[in-house]
PDB file of C-alpha atoms in Angstrom:
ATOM      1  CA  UNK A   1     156.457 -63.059 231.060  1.00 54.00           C
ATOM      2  CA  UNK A   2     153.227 -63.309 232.272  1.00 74.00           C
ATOM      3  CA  UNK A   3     151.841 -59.772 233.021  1.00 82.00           C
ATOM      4  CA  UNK A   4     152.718 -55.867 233.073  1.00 84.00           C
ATOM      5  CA  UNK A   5     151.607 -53.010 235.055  1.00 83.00           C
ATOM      6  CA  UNK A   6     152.544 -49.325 236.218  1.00 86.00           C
ATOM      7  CA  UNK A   7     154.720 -48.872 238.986  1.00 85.00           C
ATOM      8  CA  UNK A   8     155.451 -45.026 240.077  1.00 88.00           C
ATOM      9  CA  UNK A   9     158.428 -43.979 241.603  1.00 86.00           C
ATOM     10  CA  UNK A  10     159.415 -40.524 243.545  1.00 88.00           C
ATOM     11  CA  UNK A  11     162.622 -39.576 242.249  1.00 89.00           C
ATOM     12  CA  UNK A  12     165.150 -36.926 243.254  1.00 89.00           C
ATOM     13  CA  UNK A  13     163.784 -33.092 242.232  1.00 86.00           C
ATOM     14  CA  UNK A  14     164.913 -31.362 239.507  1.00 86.00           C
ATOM     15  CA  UNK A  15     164.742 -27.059 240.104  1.00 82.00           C
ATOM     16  CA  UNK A  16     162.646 -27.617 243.460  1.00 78.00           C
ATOM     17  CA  UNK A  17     159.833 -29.719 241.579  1.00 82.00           C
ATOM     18  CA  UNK A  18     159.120 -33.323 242.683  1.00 83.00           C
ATOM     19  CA  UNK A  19     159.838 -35.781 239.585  1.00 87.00           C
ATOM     20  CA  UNK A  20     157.571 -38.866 239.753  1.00 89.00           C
ATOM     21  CA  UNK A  21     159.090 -41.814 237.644  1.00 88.00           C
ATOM     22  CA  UNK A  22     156.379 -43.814 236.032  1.00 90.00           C
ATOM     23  CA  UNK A  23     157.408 -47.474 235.015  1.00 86.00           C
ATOM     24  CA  UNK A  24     155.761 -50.345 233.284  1.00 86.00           C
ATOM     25  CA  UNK A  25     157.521 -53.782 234.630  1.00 83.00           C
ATOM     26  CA  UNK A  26     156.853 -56.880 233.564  1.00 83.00           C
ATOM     27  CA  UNK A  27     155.687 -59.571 236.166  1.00 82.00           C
ATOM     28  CA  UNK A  28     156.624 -63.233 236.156  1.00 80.00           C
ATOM     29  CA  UNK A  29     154.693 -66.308 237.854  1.00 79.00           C
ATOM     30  CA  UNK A  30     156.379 -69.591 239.004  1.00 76.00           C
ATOM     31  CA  UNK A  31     153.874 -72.242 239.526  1.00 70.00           C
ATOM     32  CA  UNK A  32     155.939 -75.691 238.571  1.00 71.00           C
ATOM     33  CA  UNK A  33     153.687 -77.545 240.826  1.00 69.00           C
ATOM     34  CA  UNK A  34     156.516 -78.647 243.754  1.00 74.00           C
ATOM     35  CA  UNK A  35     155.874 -76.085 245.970  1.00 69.00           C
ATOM     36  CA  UNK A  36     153.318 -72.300 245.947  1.00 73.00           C
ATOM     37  CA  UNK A  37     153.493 -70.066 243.158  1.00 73.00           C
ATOM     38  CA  UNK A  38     155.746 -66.920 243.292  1.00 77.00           C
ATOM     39  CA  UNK A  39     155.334 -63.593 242.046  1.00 77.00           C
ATOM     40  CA  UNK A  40     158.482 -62.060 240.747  1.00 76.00           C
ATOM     41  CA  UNK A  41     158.721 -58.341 239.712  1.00 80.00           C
ATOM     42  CA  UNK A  42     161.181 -56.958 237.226  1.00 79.00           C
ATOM     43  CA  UNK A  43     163.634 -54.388 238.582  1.00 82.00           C
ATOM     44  CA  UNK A  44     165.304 -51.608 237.339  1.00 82.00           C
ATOM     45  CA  UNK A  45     168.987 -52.078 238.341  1.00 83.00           C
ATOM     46  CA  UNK A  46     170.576 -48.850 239.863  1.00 82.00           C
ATOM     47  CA  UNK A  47     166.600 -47.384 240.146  1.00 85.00           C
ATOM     48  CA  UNK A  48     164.137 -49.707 241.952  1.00 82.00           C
ATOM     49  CA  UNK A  49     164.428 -51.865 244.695  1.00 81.00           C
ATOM     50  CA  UNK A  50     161.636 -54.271 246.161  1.00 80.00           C
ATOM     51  CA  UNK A  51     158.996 -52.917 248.263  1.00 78.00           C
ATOM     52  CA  UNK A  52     160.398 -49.114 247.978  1.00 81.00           C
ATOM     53  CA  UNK A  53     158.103 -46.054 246.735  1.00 84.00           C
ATOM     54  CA  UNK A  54     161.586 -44.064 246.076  1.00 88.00           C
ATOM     55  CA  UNK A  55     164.137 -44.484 243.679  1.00 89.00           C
ATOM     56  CA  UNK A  56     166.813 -45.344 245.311  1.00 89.00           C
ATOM     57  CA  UNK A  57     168.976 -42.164 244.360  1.00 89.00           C
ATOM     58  CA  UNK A  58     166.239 -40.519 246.520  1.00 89.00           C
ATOM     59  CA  UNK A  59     165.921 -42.693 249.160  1.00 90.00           C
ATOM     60  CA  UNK A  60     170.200 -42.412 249.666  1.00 90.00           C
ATOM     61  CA  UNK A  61     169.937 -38.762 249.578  1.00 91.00           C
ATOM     62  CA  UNK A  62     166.923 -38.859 252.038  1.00 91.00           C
ATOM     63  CA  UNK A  63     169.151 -41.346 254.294  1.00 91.00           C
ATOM     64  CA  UNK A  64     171.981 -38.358 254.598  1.00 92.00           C
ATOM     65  CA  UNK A  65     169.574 -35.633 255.493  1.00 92.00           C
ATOM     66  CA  UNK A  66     168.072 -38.158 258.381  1.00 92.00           C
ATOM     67  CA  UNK A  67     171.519 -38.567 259.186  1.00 91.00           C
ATOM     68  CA  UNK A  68     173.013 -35.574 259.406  1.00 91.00           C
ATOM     69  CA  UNK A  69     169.513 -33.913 260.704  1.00 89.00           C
ATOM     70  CA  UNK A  70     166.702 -36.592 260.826  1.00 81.00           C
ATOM     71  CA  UNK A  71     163.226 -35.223 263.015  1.00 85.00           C
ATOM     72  CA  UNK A  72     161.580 -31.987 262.149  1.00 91.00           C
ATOM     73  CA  UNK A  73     164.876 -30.025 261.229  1.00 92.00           C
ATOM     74  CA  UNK A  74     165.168 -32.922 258.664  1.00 92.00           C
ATOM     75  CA  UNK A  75     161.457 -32.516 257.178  1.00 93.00           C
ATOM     76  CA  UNK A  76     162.391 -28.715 256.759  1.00 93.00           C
ATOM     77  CA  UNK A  77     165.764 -29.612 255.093  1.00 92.00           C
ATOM     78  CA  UNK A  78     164.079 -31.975 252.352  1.00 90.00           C
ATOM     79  CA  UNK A  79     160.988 -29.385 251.954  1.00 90.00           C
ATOM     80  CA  UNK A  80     163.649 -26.802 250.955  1.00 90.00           C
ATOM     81  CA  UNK A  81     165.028 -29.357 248.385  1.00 89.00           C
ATOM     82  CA  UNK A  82     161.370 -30.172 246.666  1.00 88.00           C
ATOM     83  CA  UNK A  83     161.014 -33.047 249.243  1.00 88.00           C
ATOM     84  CA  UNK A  84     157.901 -33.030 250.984  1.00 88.00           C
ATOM     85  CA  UNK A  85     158.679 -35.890 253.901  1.00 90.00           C
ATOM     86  CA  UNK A  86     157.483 -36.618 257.187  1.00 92.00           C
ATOM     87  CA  UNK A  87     159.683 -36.457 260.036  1.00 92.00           C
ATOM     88  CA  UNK A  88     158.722 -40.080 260.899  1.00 92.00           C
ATOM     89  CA  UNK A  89     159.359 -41.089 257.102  1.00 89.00           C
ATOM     90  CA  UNK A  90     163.199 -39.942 257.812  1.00 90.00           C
ATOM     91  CA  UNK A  91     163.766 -41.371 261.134  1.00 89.00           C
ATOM     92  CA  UNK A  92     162.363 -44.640 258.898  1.00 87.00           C
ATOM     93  CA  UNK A  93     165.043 -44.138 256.490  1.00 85.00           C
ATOM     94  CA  UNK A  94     168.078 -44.239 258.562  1.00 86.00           C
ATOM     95  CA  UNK A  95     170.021 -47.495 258.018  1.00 81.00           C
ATOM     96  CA  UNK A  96     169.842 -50.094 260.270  1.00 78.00           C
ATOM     97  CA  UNK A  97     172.889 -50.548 262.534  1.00 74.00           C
ATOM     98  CA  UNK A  98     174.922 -53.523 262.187  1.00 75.00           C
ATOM     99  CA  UNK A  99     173.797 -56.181 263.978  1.00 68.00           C
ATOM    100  CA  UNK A 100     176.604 -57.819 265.845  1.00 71.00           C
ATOM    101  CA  UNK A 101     176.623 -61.243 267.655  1.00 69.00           C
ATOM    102  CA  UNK A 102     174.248 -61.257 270.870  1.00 65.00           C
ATOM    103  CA  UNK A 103     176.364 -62.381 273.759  1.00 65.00           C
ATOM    104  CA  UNK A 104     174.428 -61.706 276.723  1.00 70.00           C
ATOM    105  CA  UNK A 105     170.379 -62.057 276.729  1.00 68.00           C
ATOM    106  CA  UNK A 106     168.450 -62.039 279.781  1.00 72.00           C
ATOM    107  CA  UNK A 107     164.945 -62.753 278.766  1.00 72.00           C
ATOM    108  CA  UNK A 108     161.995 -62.600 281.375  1.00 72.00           C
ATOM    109  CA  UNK A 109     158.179 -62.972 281.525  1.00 71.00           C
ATOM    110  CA  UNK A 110     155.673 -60.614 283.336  1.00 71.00           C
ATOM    111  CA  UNK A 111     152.395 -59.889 282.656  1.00 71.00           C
ATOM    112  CA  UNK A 112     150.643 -56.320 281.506  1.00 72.00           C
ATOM    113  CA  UNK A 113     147.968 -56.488 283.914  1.00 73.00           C
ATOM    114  CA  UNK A 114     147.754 -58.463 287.230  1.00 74.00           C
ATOM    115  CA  UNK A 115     146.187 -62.202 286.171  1.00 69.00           C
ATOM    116  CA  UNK A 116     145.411 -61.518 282.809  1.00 70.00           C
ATOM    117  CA  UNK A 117     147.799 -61.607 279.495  1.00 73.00           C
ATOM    118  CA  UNK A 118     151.818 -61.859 279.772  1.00 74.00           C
ATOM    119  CA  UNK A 119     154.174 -61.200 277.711  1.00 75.00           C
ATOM    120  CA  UNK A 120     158.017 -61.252 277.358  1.00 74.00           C
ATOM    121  CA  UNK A 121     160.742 -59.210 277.602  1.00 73.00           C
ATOM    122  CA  UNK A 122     164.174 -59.308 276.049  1.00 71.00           C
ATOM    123  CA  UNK A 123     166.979 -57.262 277.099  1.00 72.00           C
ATOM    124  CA  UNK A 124     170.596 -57.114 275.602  1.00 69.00           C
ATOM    125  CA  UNK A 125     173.146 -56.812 277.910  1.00 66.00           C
ATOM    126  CA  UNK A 126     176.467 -56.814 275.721  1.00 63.00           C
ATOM    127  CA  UNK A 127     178.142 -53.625 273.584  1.00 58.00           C
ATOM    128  CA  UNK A 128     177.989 -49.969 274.537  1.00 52.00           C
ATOM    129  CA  UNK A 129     174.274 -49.532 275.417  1.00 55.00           C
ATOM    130  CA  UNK A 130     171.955 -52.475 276.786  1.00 52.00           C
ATOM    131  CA  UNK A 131     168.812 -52.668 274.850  1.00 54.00           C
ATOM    132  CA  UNK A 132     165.316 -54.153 275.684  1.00 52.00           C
ATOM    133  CA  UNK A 133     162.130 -55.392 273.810  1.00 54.00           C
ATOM    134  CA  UNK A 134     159.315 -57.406 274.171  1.00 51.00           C
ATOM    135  CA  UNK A 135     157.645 -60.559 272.692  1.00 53.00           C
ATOM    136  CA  UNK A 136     154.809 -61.924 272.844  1.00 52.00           C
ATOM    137  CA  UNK A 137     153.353 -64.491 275.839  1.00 52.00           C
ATOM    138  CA  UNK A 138     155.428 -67.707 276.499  1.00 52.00           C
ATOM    139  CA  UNK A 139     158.524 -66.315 274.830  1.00 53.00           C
ATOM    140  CA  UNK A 140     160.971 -67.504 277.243  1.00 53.00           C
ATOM    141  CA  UNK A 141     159.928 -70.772 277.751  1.00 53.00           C
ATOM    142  CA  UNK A 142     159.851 -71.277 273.811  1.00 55.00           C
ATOM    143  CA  UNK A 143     163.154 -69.835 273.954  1.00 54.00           C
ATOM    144  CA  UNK A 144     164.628 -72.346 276.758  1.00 52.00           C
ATOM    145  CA  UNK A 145     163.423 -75.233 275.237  1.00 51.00           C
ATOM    146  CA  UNK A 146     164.413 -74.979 272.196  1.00 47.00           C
ATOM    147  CA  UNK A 147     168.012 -73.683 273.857  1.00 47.00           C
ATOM    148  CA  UNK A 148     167.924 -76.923 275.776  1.00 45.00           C
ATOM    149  CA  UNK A 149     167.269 -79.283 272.791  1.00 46.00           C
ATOM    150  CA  UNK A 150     166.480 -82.304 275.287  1.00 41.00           C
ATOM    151  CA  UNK A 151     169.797 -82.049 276.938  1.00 40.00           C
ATOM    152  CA  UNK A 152     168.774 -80.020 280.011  1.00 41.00           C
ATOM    153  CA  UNK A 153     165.549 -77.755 280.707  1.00 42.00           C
ATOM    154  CA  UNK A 154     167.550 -74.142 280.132  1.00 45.00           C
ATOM    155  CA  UNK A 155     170.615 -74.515 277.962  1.00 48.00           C
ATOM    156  CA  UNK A 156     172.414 -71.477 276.699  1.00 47.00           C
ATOM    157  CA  UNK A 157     171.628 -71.571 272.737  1.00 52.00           C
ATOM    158  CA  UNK A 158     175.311 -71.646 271.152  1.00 56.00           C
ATOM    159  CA  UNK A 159     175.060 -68.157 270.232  1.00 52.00           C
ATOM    160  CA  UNK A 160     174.815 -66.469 272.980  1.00 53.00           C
ATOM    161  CA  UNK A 161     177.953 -66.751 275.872  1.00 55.00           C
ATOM    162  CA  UNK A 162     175.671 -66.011 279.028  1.00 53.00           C
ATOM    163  CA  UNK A 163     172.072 -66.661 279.618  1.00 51.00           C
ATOM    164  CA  UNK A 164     169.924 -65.478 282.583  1.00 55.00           C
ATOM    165  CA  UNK A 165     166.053 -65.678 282.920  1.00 54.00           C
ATOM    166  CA  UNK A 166     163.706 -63.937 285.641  1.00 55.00           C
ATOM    167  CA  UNK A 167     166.766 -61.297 286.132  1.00 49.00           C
ATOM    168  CA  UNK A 168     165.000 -59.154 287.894  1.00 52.00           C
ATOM    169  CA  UNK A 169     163.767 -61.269 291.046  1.00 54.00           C
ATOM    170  CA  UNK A 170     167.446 -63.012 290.778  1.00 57.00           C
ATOM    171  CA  UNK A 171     168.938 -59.433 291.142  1.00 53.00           C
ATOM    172  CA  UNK A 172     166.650 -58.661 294.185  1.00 47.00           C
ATOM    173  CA  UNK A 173     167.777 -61.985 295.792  1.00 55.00           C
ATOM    174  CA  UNK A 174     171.703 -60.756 294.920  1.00 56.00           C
ATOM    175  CA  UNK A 175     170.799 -57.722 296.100  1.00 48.00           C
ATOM    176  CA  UNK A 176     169.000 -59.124 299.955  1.00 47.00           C
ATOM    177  CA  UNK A 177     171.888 -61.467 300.367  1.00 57.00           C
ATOM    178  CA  UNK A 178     174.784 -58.984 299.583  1.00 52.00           C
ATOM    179  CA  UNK A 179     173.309 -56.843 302.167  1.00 48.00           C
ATOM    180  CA  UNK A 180     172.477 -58.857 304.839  1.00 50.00           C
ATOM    181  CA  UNK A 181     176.347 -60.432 304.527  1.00 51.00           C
ATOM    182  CA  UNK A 182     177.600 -56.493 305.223  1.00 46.00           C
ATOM    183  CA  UNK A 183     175.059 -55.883 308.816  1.00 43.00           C
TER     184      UNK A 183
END
C-alpha cells in the first residue's frame, strides 16, 4: 500500500433522500522497472466498480428505468425515486448490445468539404438493421492493407465474410448497367 484517499459514491435513496457513500481506498503503485508504473485502486466488491460515480446497486436500478423508460419520462421516473438524473445520463446507462461477429463491412472514404479534409465511413451491412459510422481520414486504406497483409492490395480480413469499398459509386455503376441492359 502506497497511498489512501476519499472516493464518494451516489448510492440508491433511502425515504426519497439521495445517500452519498463516502469511501477511503487504499491505492497501490507498480513500478518494478520492466515496463511504466501502474496505478491500481482498491475496490469494494458488490459496491464499486472502476471509473463509475454510482454504486453499482444504483447504477442497475438506473439501467431498468432507462430501459423500461429511458429520455425525459425516465429523468421524471428517477426524480420521483430521490434520483436527480439527466435524460442523457440514462440513455448513457443502457447496456451495450452484444456485439456479434461483423460479416459484411463496406467501408468508404469521402471528404467533409470539397478538397479539403476526408474522412471515412463504415457501414455494417449484416443482422436486422445496417449500421454506419465514421473514422477518421485514410481509414480504409489502413484498413485494406493491413486486410491484405502483402498477399494482395484488398484482402478480406478473416473476420469478416464479404468486403466492399467505394460502395456507393460501385452501386451507381450496378445501378447504370442494370438499366441500360432492360432499354
Amino acid at each position: 500500500m502506497h497511498d489512501r484517499y476519499q472516493r464518494r459514491r451516489r448510492d440508491v435513496s433511502c425515504g426519497g433522500r439521495p445517500i452519498q457513500v463516502e469511501l477511503e481506498v487504499r491505492r497501490f503503485f507498480c513500478g518494478d522497472g520492466s515496463g511504466p508504473v501502474a496505478t491500481l485502486a482498491e475496490q469494494v466488491d458488490g459496491l464499486t466498480a472502476k471509473h463509475q460515480r454510482r454504486t453499482l446497486g444504483l447504477r442497475g436500478l438506473l439501467e431498468r428505468v432507462a430501459l423500461a423508460l429511458a429520455g425525459n419520462a425516465g429523468s421524471r421516473l428517477a426524480r420521483a425515486m430521490g434520483q436527480i438524473v439527466s435524460r442523457f445520463a440514462l440513455i448513457r446507462a443502457l447496456p451495450d448490445p452484444e456485439a456479434g461477429q461483423v460479416t459484411v463491412l463496406g467501408v468508404d472514404d469521402f471528404a467533409k468539404r470539397k478538397g479539403t479534409s476526408y474522412a471515412t465511413s463504415l457501414a455494417i451491412f449484416s443482422g436486422a438493421e445496417p449500421q454506419a459510422g465514421a473514422a477518421s481520414k485514410g481509414t480504409a486504406g489502413r484498413v485494406a492493407g493491413e486486410a491484405g497483409r502483402g498477399r494482395r492490395a484488398r484482402a478480406e480480413p478473416r473476420w469478416v465474410r464479404a468486403w466492399c469499398t467505394d460502395t456507393i459509386a460501385g452501386g451507381a455503376r450496378q445501378a447504370l448497367a442494370s438499366s441500360s441492359h432492360r432499354s
